[in-house]
């Protein structure tokens, strides 16, 4: 390996490698293969985590709202990252709902109220009113985006750069054995190795 560094959002490792036989260089991208926890539903049953279901619920709440697909993707990534970093094998569906509500509150207040009305099972108009009054006391998503972010220290930058995924990196195509010489098709070895 010649060089290694984080790329993208820090969830991928880019490595420059060199064939030990012919000395040609090539790049690999490695991502962690993380296991998502099982979701424990309110009736006690357990189901696998389903990112598509998470996305559908958020998109339903955000329907016809001025929120870009990129921001929705970022929110979903944030939720899944929180779930994997908890390191738990099971997570109650209510905790996932709370994470979704936190993200929707940051994205769009109308979408947040839509989701909350179903998730919290508002029984009457007063419950809606109370939730809206709580929202009015907080900055809007637009106001939050306008706020200046505190500068990150050099120490924090360095820690972010060198942080490794919890399960360790694996090549996206199936581990170290999946690395191939760039001029060869998958499954064939470099001319000097075979």
GROMACS .gro file of C-alpha atoms in nm:
model
  194
    1UNK     CA    1   0.000   0.000   0.000
    2UNK     CA    2   0.137   0.339  -0.102
    3UNK     CA    3  -0.115   0.580   0.051
    4UNK     CA    4  -0.433   0.562   0.259
    5UNK     CA    5  -0.684   0.834   0.348
    6UNK     CA    6  -1.050   0.894   0.428
    7UNK     CA    7  -1.269   1.006   0.142
    8UNK     CA    8  -1.628   1.117   0.097
    9UNK     CA    9  -1.805   1.171   0.429
   10UNK     CA   10  -1.540   0.979   0.617
   11UNK     CA   11  -1.723   0.651   0.566
   12UNK     CA   12  -1.485   0.527   0.298
   13UNK     CA   13  -1.110   0.468   0.286
   14UNK     CA   14  -0.923   0.539  -0.036
   15UNK     CA   15  -0.602   0.341  -0.075
   16UNK     CA   16  -0.334   0.370  -0.341
   17UNK     CA   17  -0.175   0.031  -0.394
   18UNK     CA   18   0.104  -0.104  -0.605
   19UNK     CA   19   0.123  -0.447  -0.765
   20UNK     CA   20   0.421  -0.626  -0.610
   21UNK     CA   21   0.500  -0.798  -0.941
   22UNK     CA   22   0.462  -0.539  -1.217
   23UNK     CA   23   0.476  -0.226  -0.992
   24UNK     CA   24   0.168  -0.070  -1.154
   25UNK     CA   25  -0.039   0.146  -0.916
   26UNK     CA   26  -0.414   0.132  -0.866
   27UNK     CA   27  -0.679   0.267  -0.627
   28UNK     CA   28  -0.919   0.077  -0.405
   29UNK     CA   29  -1.210   0.212  -0.203
   30UNK     CA   30  -1.302   0.033   0.116
   31UNK     CA   31  -1.616   0.072   0.323
   32UNK     CA   32  -1.715  -0.086   0.651
   33UNK     CA   33  -1.970  -0.362   0.631
   34UNK     CA   34  -2.191  -0.269   0.924
   35UNK     CA   35  -2.471  -0.479   1.062
   36UNK     CA   36  -2.788  -0.287   1.134
   37UNK     CA   37  -2.976  -0.378   1.452
   38UNK     CA   38  -3.303  -0.571   1.453
   39UNK     CA   39  -3.605  -0.348   1.507
   40UNK     CA   40  -3.826  -0.441   1.802
   41UNK     CA   41  -4.179  -0.337   1.717
   42UNK     CA   42  -4.435  -0.229   1.976
   43UNK     CA   43  -4.601  -0.573   1.968
   44UNK     CA   44  -4.266  -0.734   2.059
   45UNK     CA   45  -4.196  -0.881   1.716
   46UNK     CA   46  -3.855  -0.832   1.558
   47UNK     CA   47  -3.788  -0.736   1.199
   48UNK     CA   48  -3.471  -0.647   1.010
   49UNK     CA   49  -3.399  -0.275   0.980
   50UNK     CA   50  -3.532  -0.152   0.644
   51UNK     CA   51  -3.376   0.168   0.511
   52UNK     CA   52  -3.634   0.180   0.230
   53UNK     CA   53  -3.915   0.190   0.487
   54UNK     CA   54  -3.733   0.467   0.675
   55UNK     CA   55  -3.694   0.665   0.351
   56UNK     CA   56  -4.059   0.613   0.253
   57UNK     CA   57  -4.181   0.741   0.590
   58UNK     CA   58  -3.964   1.050   0.573
   59UNK     CA   59  -4.056   1.119   0.210
   60UNK     CA   60  -4.425   1.087   0.295
   61UNK     CA   61  -4.386   1.351   0.567
   62UNK     CA   62  -4.179   1.571   0.332
   63UNK     CA   63  -4.418   1.541   0.036
   64UNK     CA   64  -4.452   1.874  -0.149
   65UNK     CA   65  -4.210   2.044   0.092
   66UNK     CA   66  -3.906   2.245  -0.024
   67UNK     CA   67  -3.640   1.999   0.095
   68UNK     CA   68  -3.377   1.870  -0.148
   69UNK     CA   69  -3.311   1.501  -0.203
   70UNK     CA   70  -2.952   1.557  -0.089
   71UNK     CA   71  -3.068   1.684   0.250
   72UNK     CA   72  -3.306   1.387   0.286
   73UNK     CA   73  -3.021   1.148   0.198
   74UNK     CA   74  -2.797   1.318   0.453
   75UNK     CA   75  -3.067   1.286   0.722
   76UNK     CA   76  -3.113   0.916   0.646
   77UNK     CA   77  -2.736   0.861   0.655
   78UNK     CA   78  -2.724   1.042   0.989
   79UNK     CA   79  -2.995   0.814   1.132
   80UNK     CA   80  -2.833   0.493   1.005
   81UNK     CA   81  -2.493   0.606   1.132
   82UNK     CA   82  -2.644   0.668   1.479
   83UNK     CA   83  -2.802   0.323   1.475
   84UNK     CA   84  -2.478   0.146   1.382
   85UNK     CA   85  -2.263   0.340   1.628
   86UNK     CA   86  -2.492   0.242   1.916
   87UNK     CA   87  -2.353  -0.108   1.871
   88UNK     CA   88  -2.674  -0.273   1.986
   89UNK     CA   89  -2.822  -0.584   1.825
   90UNK     CA   90  -3.179  -0.466   1.878
   91UNK     CA   91  -3.341  -0.125   1.891
   92UNK     CA   92  -3.703  -0.037   1.974
   93UNK     CA   93  -3.899   0.111   1.685
   94UNK     CA   94  -3.985   0.405   1.913
   95UNK     CA   95  -3.617   0.505   1.925
   96UNK     CA   96  -3.602   0.504   1.547
   97UNK     CA   97  -3.914   0.720   1.541
   98UNK     CA   98  -3.746   0.965   1.779
   99UNK     CA   99  -3.440   0.983   1.552
  100UNK     CA  100  -3.665   1.048   1.250
  101UNK     CA  101  -3.848   1.324   1.437
  102UNK     CA  102  -3.517   1.488   1.533
  103UNK     CA  103  -3.405   1.489   1.169
  104UNK     CA  104  -3.742   1.612   1.038
  105UNK     CA  105  -3.740   1.893   1.293
  106UNK     CA  106  -3.407   2.005   1.146
  107UNK     CA  107  -3.531   1.971   0.786
  108UNK     CA  108  -3.882   2.113   0.784
  109UNK     CA  109  -4.130   2.200   1.059
  110UNK     CA  110  -4.439   2.110   0.855
  111UNK     CA  111  -4.296   1.765   0.778
  112UNK     CA  112  -4.210   1.727   1.145
  113UNK     CA  113  -4.570   1.801   1.251
  114UNK     CA  114  -4.705   1.563   0.984
  115UNK     CA  115  -4.484   1.281   1.109
  116UNK     CA  116  -4.546   1.364   1.476
  117UNK     CA  117  -4.923   1.358   1.426
  118UNK     CA  118  -4.903   0.992   1.323
  119UNK     CA  119  -4.609   0.889   1.540
  120UNK     CA  120  -4.737   1.047   1.860
  121UNK     CA  121  -5.099   0.966   1.774
  122UNK     CA  122  -5.238   1.312   1.843
  123UNK     CA  123  -5.588   1.265   1.974
  124UNK     CA  124  -5.723   1.616   1.926
  125UNK     CA  125  -5.650   1.968   1.804
  126UNK     CA  126  -5.503   2.067   2.142
  127UNK     CA  127  -5.223   1.811   2.099
  128UNK     CA  128  -5.143   1.967   1.759
  129UNK     CA  129  -5.152   2.314   1.909
  130UNK     CA  130  -4.914   2.219   2.192
  131UNK     CA  131  -4.664   2.068   1.949
  132UNK     CA  132  -4.679   2.374   1.722
  133UNK     CA  133  -4.629   2.605   2.021
  134UNK     CA  134  -4.321   2.402   2.118
  135UNK     CA  135  -4.188   2.441   1.763
  136UNK     CA  136  -4.250   2.815   1.762
  137UNK     CA  137  -4.017   2.855   2.061
  138UNK     CA  138  -3.730   2.698   1.864
  139UNK     CA  139  -3.533   2.836   1.567
  140UNK     CA  140  -3.661   2.726   1.226
  141UNK     CA  141  -3.448   2.494   1.010
  142UNK     CA  142  -3.363   2.796   0.792
  143UNK     CA  143  -3.252   2.998   1.097
  144UNK     CA  144  -3.035   2.706   1.210
  145UNK     CA  145  -2.865   2.689   0.868
  146UNK     CA  146  -2.797   3.063   0.883
  147UNK     CA  147  -2.621   3.039   1.218
  148UNK     CA  148  -2.243   3.041   1.211
  149UNK     CA  149  -2.075   2.715   1.296
  150UNK     CA  150  -1.797   2.711   1.551
  151UNK     CA  151  -1.456   2.642   1.401
  152UNK     CA  152  -1.324   2.291   1.449
  153UNK     CA  153  -0.992   2.257   1.631
  154UNK     CA  154  -0.686   2.105   1.466
  155UNK     CA  155  -0.701   1.819   1.717
  156UNK     CA  156  -1.064   1.741   1.620
  157UNK     CA  157  -0.976   1.758   1.249
  158UNK     CA  158  -0.690   1.515   1.302
  159UNK     CA  159  -0.914   1.278   1.502
  160UNK     CA  160  -1.178   1.282   1.227
  161UNK     CA  161  -0.917   1.205   0.963
  162UNK     CA  162  -0.779   0.906   1.150
  163UNK     CA  163  -1.103   0.763   1.283
  164UNK     CA  164  -1.163   0.408   1.157
  165UNK     CA  165  -1.510   0.254   1.107
  166UNK     CA  166  -1.619   0.034   1.405
  167UNK     CA  167  -1.604  -0.302   1.226
  168UNK     CA  168  -1.287  -0.218   1.037
  169UNK     CA  169  -1.262  -0.148   0.666
  170UNK     CA  170  -1.341  -0.408   0.408
  171UNK     CA  171  -1.320  -0.372   0.036
  172UNK     CA  172  -1.662  -0.285  -0.104
  173UNK     CA  173  -1.638  -0.577  -0.346
  174UNK     CA  174  -1.584  -0.836  -0.075
  175UNK     CA  175  -1.265  -0.794   0.128
  176UNK     CA  176  -0.895  -0.787   0.051
  177UNK     CA  177  -0.926  -1.078  -0.194
  178UNK     CA  178  -1.144  -0.861  -0.415
  179UNK     CA  179  -0.859  -0.628  -0.512
  180UNK     CA  180  -0.750  -0.669  -0.871
  181UNK     CA  181  -0.490  -0.520  -1.092
  182UNK     CA  182  -0.657  -0.238  -1.290
  183UNK     CA  183  -0.563  -0.379  -1.630
  184UNK     CA  184  -0.701  -0.723  -1.552
  185UNK     CA  185  -1.059  -0.839  -1.539
  186UNK     CA  186  -1.191  -0.957  -1.199
  187UNK     CA  187  -1.085  -1.309  -1.120
  188UNK     CA  188  -0.761  -1.298  -1.320
  189UNK     CA  189  -0.425  -1.240  -1.164
  190UNK     CA  190  -0.155  -1.000  -1.274
  191UNK     CA  191   0.063  -1.160  -1.545
  192UNK     CA  192   0.356  -1.180  -1.304
  193UNK     CA  193   0.148  -1.360  -1.036
  194UNK     CA  194  -0.003  -1.644  -1.232
   0.00000   0.00000   0.00000
